[in-house]
Each structure stands twice: as C-alpha cells, then as structure tokens.
Tab-separated table of C-alpha atoms and ligand atoms in Angstrom:
chain	number	residue	atom	x	y	z
O	1	MET	CA	144.677	-31.669	22.848
O	2	PRO	CA	148.652	-32.358	24.798
O	3	LEU	CA	151.249	-31.977	21.312
O	4	PRO	CA	152.440	-35.821	19.942
O	5	LYS	CA	155.488	-36.588	21.652
O	6	ALA	CA	158.229	-39.060	23.085
O	7	GLU	CA	159.470	-40.365	25.951
O	8	LEU	CA	163.227	-41.474	25.187
O	9	HIS	CA	163.987	-40.748	29.201
O	10	LEU	CA	162.134	-42.894	31.010
O	11	HIS	CA	163.330	-45.277	34.178
O	12	ILE	CA	160.047	-47.483	34.506
O	13	GLU	CA	160.999	-48.153	38.235
O	14	GLY	CA	160.923	-43.945	38.398
O	15	THR	CA	157.063	-43.914	37.455
O	16	LEU	CA	156.629	-46.101	41.181
O	17	GLU	CA	154.104	-43.675	42.674
O	18	PRO	CA	152.995	-43.864	46.507
O	19	GLU	CA	150.157	-45.138	45.956
O	20	LEU	CA	150.569	-48.298	44.150
O	21	ALA	CA	154.178	-48.242	46.423
O	22	PHE	CA	151.627	-48.927	49.149
O	23	ALA	CA	149.248	-51.255	47.186
O	24	LEU	CA	151.672	-53.394	45.856
O	25	ALA	CA	154.072	-53.369	49.328
O	26	ALA	CA	150.517	-54.856	50.638
O	27	ARG	CA	150.262	-57.470	49.092
O	28	ASN	CA	153.679	-58.523	48.683
O	29	SER	CA	153.744	-57.919	52.576
O	30	VAL	CA	156.650	-55.845	52.249
O	31	LEU	CA	157.074	-53.757	55.040
O	32	LEU	CA	157.702	-50.430	54.171
O	33	PRO	CA	159.812	-47.747	56.329
O	34	TYR	CA	157.219	-44.663	55.935
O	35	ARG	CA	153.605	-44.516	57.649
O	36	ASP	CA	151.693	-43.667	54.446
O	37	THR	CA	152.057	-41.450	51.108
O	38	GLU	CA	152.213	-38.549	52.770
O	39	GLU	CA	155.455	-39.663	54.841
O	40	LEU	CA	156.903	-41.245	51.851
O	41	ARG	CA	156.966	-38.038	49.737
O	42	ARG	CA	158.005	-36.056	51.982
O	43	ALA	CA	161.235	-38.103	51.384
O	44	TYR	CA	161.716	-37.067	48.019
O	45	LEU	CA	163.718	-34.055	48.911
O	46	PHE	CA	167.276	-34.544	47.165
O	47	ASP	CA	170.396	-33.461	47.867
O	48	ASP	CA	172.511	-34.683	44.222
O	49	LEU	CA	171.956	-38.294	42.115
O	50	ARG	CA	173.600	-41.005	45.048
O	51	SER	CA	170.855	-39.185	47.818
O	52	PHE	CA	168.064	-40.570	44.355
O	53	LEU	CA	168.896	-43.664	43.747
O	54	ASP	CA	169.101	-44.502	47.718
O	55	LEU	CA	165.735	-43.921	48.220
O	56	TYR	CA	164.533	-45.481	44.522
O	57	TYR	CA	166.253	-48.934	44.661
O	58	ALA	CA	165.147	-48.697	48.349
O	59	LEU	CA	160.905	-48.748	46.867
O	60	MET	CA	161.791	-50.969	44.864
O	61	ALA	CA	161.659	-54.018	47.058
O	62	VAL	CA	157.680	-53.518	46.596
O	63	LEU	CA	158.740	-54.876	43.226
O	64	VAL	CA	158.350	-58.661	42.826
O	65	THR	CA	155.819	-60.400	40.697
O	66	GLU	CA	155.535	-60.258	37.093
O	67	ASP	CA	151.852	-59.306	37.540
O	68	ASP	CA	153.923	-56.364	39.334
O	69	PHE	CA	156.049	-54.831	36.307
O	70	ALA	CA	153.279	-55.492	34.353
O	71	GLU	CA	151.118	-53.146	36.499
O	72	LEU	CA	153.254	-50.889	36.999
O	73	ALA	CA	154.857	-50.176	33.477
O	74	ASP	CA	150.265	-49.613	32.187
O	75	ALA	CA	149.941	-47.312	34.858
O	76	TYR	CA	152.896	-45.298	33.178
O	77	LEU	CA	151.421	-45.690	29.737
O	78	THR	CA	148.320	-44.513	31.106
O	79	ARG	CA	150.022	-41.228	32.441
O	80	ALA	CA	152.113	-41.103	29.188
O	81	ALA	CA	148.830	-40.854	27.138
O	82	ALA	CA	147.357	-37.934	28.694
O	83	GLN	CA	150.083	-36.256	28.251
O	84	GLY	CA	150.520	-36.633	24.285
O	85	VAL	CA	153.048	-39.236	24.698
O	86	ARG	CA	152.129	-41.691	21.842
O	87	HIS	CA	155.989	-43.061	21.682
O	88	ALA	CA	158.390	-44.264	25.114
O	89	GLU	CA	161.480	-45.896	25.223
O	90	ILE	CA	161.339	-47.612	28.481
O	91	PHE	CA	164.073	-47.266	30.497
O	92	PHE	CA	164.762	-50.841	33.414
O	93	ASP	CA	167.964	-51.498	36.018
O	94	PRO	CA	167.543	-55.958	35.701
O	95	GLN	CA	170.171	-55.749	38.981
O	96	ALA	CA	168.069	-53.719	41.281
O	97	HIS	CA	165.586	-56.769	41.676
O	98	THR	CA	168.460	-60.043	40.350
O	99	GLU	CA	170.145	-57.879	43.240
O	100	ARG	CA	167.036	-58.679	45.846
O	101	GLY	CA	166.800	-61.920	44.017
O	102	VAL	CA	163.711	-61.370	41.235
O	103	PRO	CA	164.170	-63.344	38.136
O	104	ILE	CA	165.086	-61.390	35.012
O	105	GLY	CA	162.822	-63.130	33.675
O	106	THR	CA	160.159	-62.031	36.077
O	107	VAL	CA	160.926	-58.553	34.973
O	108	ILE	CA	161.741	-58.482	31.162
O	109	GLU	CA	157.850	-60.662	30.747
O	110	GLY	CA	155.989	-59.046	32.764
O	111	LEU	CA	156.605	-55.183	31.135
O	112	ALA	CA	156.643	-56.820	28.256
O	113	ARG	CA	152.829	-57.721	29.266
O	114	ALA	CA	152.026	-54.338	29.540
O	115	LEU	CA	154.653	-52.585	27.069
O	116	ASP	CA	152.620	-56.071	24.451
O	117	ALA	CA	148.728	-53.975	24.846
O	118	SER	CA	149.799	-50.384	24.992
O	119	GLU	CA	150.085	-49.328	21.771
O	120	GLU	CA	146.101	-50.780	20.805
O	121	ARG	CA	145.455	-50.318	24.555
O	122	HIS	CA	146.793	-46.538	24.933
O	123	GLY	CA	148.555	-45.725	21.238
O	124	ILE	CA	152.269	-45.535	21.932
O	125	SER	CA	154.240	-47.999	20.897
O	126	THR	CA	156.809	-49.319	22.885
O	127	ARG	CA	161.265	-50.349	22.816
O	128	LEU	CA	162.794	-51.618	25.900
O	129	ILE	CA	166.047	-50.414	26.922
O	130	MET	CA	168.351	-52.816	29.833
O	131	CYS	CA	170.495	-50.354	31.412
O	132	PHE	CA	173.703	-51.866	33.752
O	133	LEU	CA	173.782	-50.284	36.812
O	134	ARG	CA	177.037	-48.107	36.862
O	135	ASP	CA	178.351	-48.070	40.310
O	136	LEU	CA	178.140	-52.632	39.918
O	137	SER	CA	181.370	-54.526	38.505
O	138	ALA	CA	181.405	-54.713	35.110
O	139	GLU	CA	181.562	-58.767	35.475
O	140	SER	CA	177.652	-57.886	37.290
O	141	ALA	CA	176.278	-56.047	33.181
O	142	MET	CA	178.181	-59.284	31.916
O	143	GLU	CA	176.230	-61.845	33.338
O	144	THR	CA	172.898	-59.587	33.096
O	145	LEU	CA	173.951	-59.013	29.921
O	146	GLU	CA	174.421	-63.437	29.895
O	147	ALA	CA	171.353	-64.293	31.521
O	148	ALA	CA	168.978	-61.921	29.641
O	149	LYS	CA	169.538	-63.313	26.375
O	150	PRO	CA	166.252	-66.339	26.169
O	151	HIS	CA	164.531	-62.945	26.531
O	152	LEU	CA	166.711	-60.977	23.759
O	153	HIS	CA	164.193	-60.933	20.810
O	154	ARG	CA	162.207	-57.587	24.029
O	155	ILE	CA	164.738	-55.642	23.826
O	156	THR	CA	166.434	-53.021	22.133
O	157	ALA	CA	169.232	-51.684	22.898
O	158	VAL	CA	171.532	-51.690	26.654
O	159	GLY	CA	172.084	-48.342	28.621
O	160	LEU	CA	174.043	-47.238	31.340
O	161	ASP	CA	172.665	-45.800	35.065
O	162	SER	CA	173.510	-45.816	38.823
O	163	ALA	CA	176.445	-42.903	40.176
O	164	GLU	CA	177.895	-42.129	37.718
O	165	VAL	CA	180.782	-40.192	39.491
O	166	GLY	CA	183.676	-42.334	39.329
O	167	ASN	CA	182.388	-45.276	37.389
O	168	PRO	CA	183.374	-43.783	33.419
O	169	PRO	CA	181.876	-45.391	30.519
O	170	SER	CA	185.236	-46.894	30.189
O	171	LYS	CA	184.431	-49.442	32.467
O	172	PHE	CA	181.385	-51.126	30.460
O	173	ARG	CA	183.520	-51.454	27.324
O	174	GLU	CA	183.334	-55.112	26.240
O	175	VAL	CA	179.813	-55.848	27.256
O	176	TYR	CA	178.486	-52.486	24.710
O	177	ALA	CA	181.096	-54.677	22.364
O	178	ALA	CA	179.012	-58.571	23.532
O	179	ALA	CA	175.577	-56.203	23.177
O	180	GLY	CA	176.532	-54.423	19.532
O	181	ALA	CA	177.714	-57.895	18.648
O	182	LEU	CA	173.553	-59.394	19.976
O	183	GLY	CA	172.969	-56.496	17.480
O	184	LEU	CA	171.097	-53.770	20.256
O	185	ARG	CA	171.463	-50.682	20.176
O	186	LYS	CA	173.350	-48.370	22.573
O	187	VAL	CA	172.610	-45.415	24.677
O	188	ALA	CA	174.176	-44.233	27.694
O	189	HIS	CA	174.224	-41.850	30.270
O	190	ALA	CA	177.109	-39.597	31.110
O	191	GLY	CA	177.255	-36.376	31.698
O	192	GLU	CA	174.182	-35.685	34.051
O	193	GLU	CA	177.269	-35.255	37.309
O	194	GLY	CA	179.859	-36.798	35.456
O	195	PRO	CA	182.378	-34.507	33.342
O	196	ALA	CA	182.292	-34.244	29.790
O	197	SER	CA	185.245	-36.242	29.067
O	198	TYR	CA	182.319	-39.388	29.846
O	199	VAL	CA	180.267	-37.749	27.076
O	200	ARG	CA	183.117	-38.625	24.166
O	201	GLU	CA	183.842	-42.095	26.160
O	202	ALA	CA	180.915	-43.005	25.814
O	203	LEU	CA	181.113	-42.355	21.825
O	204	ASP	CA	184.607	-43.569	21.059
O	205	ILE	CA	184.920	-46.769	23.742
O	206	LEU	CA	180.633	-47.370	24.229
O	207	GLY	CA	179.832	-46.261	20.992
O	208	VAL	CA	177.107	-45.472	22.084
O	209	GLU	CA	174.249	-43.744	19.357
O	210	ARG	CA	172.103	-41.796	21.961
O	211	ILE	CA	173.460	-40.402	25.116
O	212	ASP	CA	171.293	-39.855	28.051
O	213	HIS	CA	171.297	-36.029	29.476
O	214	GLY	CA	174.725	-35.126	28.501
O	215	LEU	CA	174.820	-31.484	29.784
O	216	ARG	CA	177.691	-31.162	30.967
O	217	CYS	CA	178.927	-31.133	27.183
O	218	MET	CA	178.686	-27.694	26.993
O	219	GLU	CA	181.885	-27.473	28.654
O	220	ASP	CA	183.341	-28.638	25.776
O	221	GLY	CA	182.960	-26.683	22.787
O	222	GLU	CA	185.047	-28.716	20.958
O	223	LEU	CA	182.399	-31.902	21.684
O	224	VAL	CA	179.419	-29.437	21.094
O	225	ALA	CA	180.996	-29.162	18.105
O	226	ARG	CA	181.124	-32.601	16.932
O	227	LEU	CA	177.737	-33.345	19.155
O	228	VAL	CA	176.183	-31.303	16.670
O	229	ARG	CA	177.977	-32.409	13.292
O	230	GLU	CA	177.433	-35.889	13.721
O	231	ARG	CA	173.670	-35.204	14.550
O	232	VAL	CA	174.651	-36.910	18.231
O	233	PRO	CA	169.879	-36.815	19.879
O	234	LEU	CA	170.933	-35.701	24.257
O	235	THR	CA	167.639	-36.496	25.878
O	236	LEU	CA	167.697	-33.580	28.522
O	237	CYS	CA	165.585	-34.318	31.995
O	238	PRO	CA	164.892	-30.813	32.632
O	239	LEU	CA	163.378	-31.484	36.143
O	240	SER	CA	165.532	-33.635	37.419
O	241	ASN	CA	168.288	-31.756	37.027
O	242	LEU	CA	166.861	-29.498	38.979
O	243	ARG	CA	165.313	-31.904	42.599
O	244	LEU	CA	169.057	-33.605	41.528
O	245	ARG	CA	170.651	-30.056	42.205
O	246	VAL	CA	172.519	-30.150	38.249
O	247	ILE	CA	170.859	-26.750	38.388
O	248	ALA	CA	170.123	-24.164	40.395
O	249	THR	CA	166.745	-23.133	39.529
O	250	LEU	CA	165.142	-24.240	36.130
O	251	GLU	CA	165.652	-21.309	34.471
O	252	GLU	CA	169.198	-21.468	34.236
O	253	HIS	CA	168.556	-24.940	32.005
O	254	PRO	CA	170.483	-24.438	28.854
O	255	LEU	CA	168.275	-26.073	27.382
O	256	ALA	CA	167.503	-23.366	24.945
O	257	ARG	CA	171.337	-22.527	24.737
O	258	MET	CA	171.872	-26.135	23.583
O	259	MET	CA	168.899	-26.087	21.180
O	260	ASP	CA	170.223	-22.578	19.638
O	261	ALA	CA	173.785	-23.475	19.717
O	262	GLY	CA	172.731	-26.627	16.745
O	263	LEU	CA	172.587	-29.987	19.857
O	264	LEU	CA	169.017	-32.047	19.008
O	265	CYS	CA	168.398	-31.566	22.387
O	266	THR	CA	164.840	-33.883	23.668
O	267	VAL	CA	162.620	-33.410	26.493
O	268	ASN	CA	161.971	-36.243	28.971
O	269	SER	CA	161.273	-36.809	32.644
O	270	ASP	CA	163.947	-39.675	33.796
O	271	ASP	CA	162.130	-40.407	36.847
O	272	PRO	CA	158.877	-38.587	36.508
O	273	ALA	CA	156.565	-39.896	39.810
O	274	TYR	CA	160.569	-38.887	42.067
O	275	PHE	CA	160.778	-35.444	39.938
O	276	GLY	CA	157.203	-33.372	39.984
O	277	GLY	CA	156.435	-34.874	36.825
O	278	TYR	CA	155.502	-36.392	33.817
O	279	VAL	CA	156.997	-35.937	30.269
O	280	GLY	CA	153.764	-32.785	29.004
O	281	ASP	CA	154.303	-31.388	32.846
O	282	THR	CA	158.064	-30.857	31.612
O	283	PHE	CA	157.974	-29.877	29.368
O	284	HIS	CA	154.611	-27.328	30.212
O	285	ALA	CA	157.476	-26.101	32.701
O	286	VAL	CA	160.571	-24.866	30.531
O	287	ARG	CA	157.773	-23.587	28.607
O	288	GLU	CA	157.035	-21.046	31.405
O	289	ALA	CA	161.101	-20.926	32.672
O	290	LEU	CA	162.655	-20.239	29.315
O	291	GLY	CA	160.142	-18.110	27.548
O	292	LEU	CA	160.382	-21.030	24.586
O	293	GLY	CA	158.583	-20.203	22.225
O	294	GLU	CA	156.031	-22.732	19.499
O	295	GLU	CA	158.117	-23.422	16.689
O	296	ARG	CA	160.685	-24.436	19.786
O	297	LEU	CA	158.249	-26.370	21.222
O	298	ARG	CA	157.628	-28.135	17.963
O	299	GLU	CA	161.050	-29.139	16.889
O	300	LEU	CA	161.392	-31.046	20.682
O	301	ALA	CA	158.424	-32.735	19.886
O	302	ARG	CA	160.333	-33.505	16.010
O	303	ASN	CA	163.441	-33.930	17.897
O	304	SER	CA	161.827	-36.799	19.910
O	305	PHE	CA	160.168	-39.509	16.637
O	306	THR	CA	163.725	-38.833	14.887
O	307	ALA	CA	166.076	-39.818	17.937
O	308	SER	CA	163.734	-42.666	18.492
O	309	PHE	CA	164.514	-45.469	17.223
O	310	LEU	CA	161.695	-46.157	15.185
O	311	ASP	CA	163.965	-46.999	11.591
O	312	ASP	CA	162.215	-49.802	12.560
O	313	ASP	CA	159.409	-47.860	12.081
O	314	GLU	CA	160.236	-45.353	9.939
O	315	GLU	CA	155.738	-45.657	8.751
O	316	ARG	CA	155.449	-44.685	11.914
O	317	ARG	CA	157.827	-41.921	12.506
O	318	ALA	CA	157.178	-40.109	9.436
O	319	LYS	CA	152.841	-40.297	10.846
O	320	LEU	CA	154.073	-39.235	14.432
O	321	ILE	CA	156.904	-35.873	12.653
O	322	ALA	CA	153.307	-35.786	10.147
O	323	GLU	CA	151.580	-34.744	13.210
O	324	VAL	CA	153.867	-32.796	15.097
O	325	ASP	CA	154.366	-30.776	12.163
O	326	ALA	CA	150.455	-30.200	11.528
O	327	TYR	CA	150.049	-29.426	15.512
O	328	ASP	CA	147.668	-26.402	16.369
O	329	PHE	CA	149.084	-24.333	19.171
O	330	GLY	CA	145.471	-22.519	19.428
O	331	VAL	CA	144.571	-24.603	22.875
O	332	ARG	CA	145.709	-23.017	26.087
O	333	ARG	CA	148.291	-25.826	27.097
O	334	PRO	CA	149.317	-27.715	24.225
O	335	GLU	CA	152.059	-29.764	26.811
F	401	ADE	N1	168.590	-44.244	37.329
F	401	ADE	C1	167.614	-43.475	37.375
F	401	ADE	N2	167.560	-42.097	37.012
F	401	ADE	C2	168.762	-41.937	37.276
F	401	ADE	C3	169.490	-41.070	37.033
F	401	ADE	N3	168.997	-39.525	36.386
F	401	ADE	N4	170.928	-40.805	36.745
F	401	ADE	C4	171.235	-41.957	36.565
F	401	ADE	N5	171.148	-43.137	37.501
F	401	ADE	C5	169.840	-43.109	37.520
F	402	ZN	ZN1	167.975	-41.443	33.614
C-alpha cells in the first residue's frame, strides 16, 4: 500500500499521455505533427520552461469536447489513486482552451464531471484551481474571471502559471483582488525560473496563501525566514525542475535543505505525462536521490494535507493525517 498523500501542484493538461492524445486526435479529426506516440515521446526533451510550454499548448488541440476533459481528468485520477493520492487540487488553464475557441463552460463542466465522481470512484477528494496565463495580458485574465462566474461553485482558488520571467505577479494585482472579493483562494507560481522577488510580490501584492515551486526563495535568507515564520506552503516539483533544467541533477535539488530550514514543503508532479512520473514516482525519485528517510517522507505526506484547501472538511484532513501517522513503512516501495 502506498503512502497516503495529497497532490497540490498538478496541471490537468500536463497529464495528457501520448496514447490519449492520439486517441482524442482521431476522435476529433485533429492532425498531430507526429507519426506515433513514440515519436511524440521523443520530443519530450526540453531546454527550459518555454520550450516545454510550446509543446504543452500545441498538444492541447486534441481537447475539444466536455467528454475529452472528463476523460483526461478521470485518467489522471485513476493513475493518482494507484500511487496513494487521497486528495488532489487540480490546476487548469482556461485561456489555453478559450483562445482556440473551446468555451470555458466545456472545460469546467467536463473536468467537474470527473471530479464529482472521484471520491466514490477513486477515493480521492478534489478541488479545482483556475490558473491565469501570465504571458497573456491582465485584461485577458480579468475577462477569464468574468467568464468563469457562472461556474464559480466549481472553483476553489485561482493560480498563475506559464512563462514566468518578465511576467511578475504585480501584473495581476487587480484580477487577484477581484478573485479574492468573490471568495476564491489564491496561489501562484513564483520562483520557478523567476527571481525570489517574485515570491515576495506574490505574497505582498497578490496575497497568495501558497507558493507553487518557490525554489529560488533559497537565494534570499530573509524571505526564507518569513516563509518559515508565516508557514507558507511551497508546492515543489523536483522532476519538473530536472526536466526543465532548473537544476542539473536531482541530487542537487534543495528539497532536503529547504526542509532542514523549516520550510513547509510538499512534493508534487506538475506535468507528469511530460516529466517522467506521477507523484508516487516523484517521492521515490527524491527518496533515492536525496537519501530521505522514512520520517522525512512522512513529513512530506503530512505537509501535503496540512497545506491543502481542506479547511471546509477538517474531519477528512484529520483522518488523512492520522493515516499518514499510522503508515507502516515495512514494505519495499512505500511511495
Ligand atoms: N504550466 C504547466 N506547467 C507549468 C510550469 N511548470 N510552470 C509554469 N507554467 C506551467
Ligand atoms: Zn506548475
């Protein structure tokens, strides 16, 4: 039995496996510029975030109908359940779909159909986080929030993703204030490729509760002290950092140093179809590369529930944390 855990940093479009991409392409008569799944997989060699994003957005062309989004999400939840995920907070990128003519309602209602069935079908509770693409304009983000209004009961939080450098959090001050006024919670990618100052901006200007990635906070001792003091969770994605060349080898990932510094770290998969593993695989990889002991792994699993938006179901949070505390590592592959 795998260690129970929550996944807090997962782009649903980043779970599109080549096999499903080709099946959806055939169903929707979309021509992909790859002969087969093997050729597509061979394209998964990235120099940086931008080179990944180009392929990630291009492949989304196969996602057209509500059924497609429901199928994508259900396929992820099936894989996640097998790796011990008991709670998942799932990002989606509405503008990547509306920009190519797919209505936001198709995206949200399709995903929601799979998420609504998730607890019963997979034992995974879920939340949905709507991300704004930071390389598009602030006006486009505001229009997206407006368009999502009929579906807000489906959405727990807003997030900020896509190409970071040159697109600081401050660009999205107004839309985050508007989202907060609507009762949405707030997270943002910051300090992935961008500087530590973007992490500060996300906290001070956007008022986020969690930082996605946040790796580069380690360049700023005062910021680290603040993140520790305020118990701001960081949703780290070590395999993503490796594949996007934020780090050269997994052995040099700062996760263990960050935990030693007292930061509230979680381990997540980001875009598992592209980066070589789902969240259980990621636990396994960091365990091997960083030599994390059982208590460190247990701490990471506990943190994932502590940092989750389960505030409206404290009973479930307590139950899942108790499962982590009682977990018996006396098995060979606990991830
Ligand atoms: N969108 C999908 N994955 C992302 C990442 N790692 N960083 C920024 N935007 C993303
Ligand atoms: Zn991400």
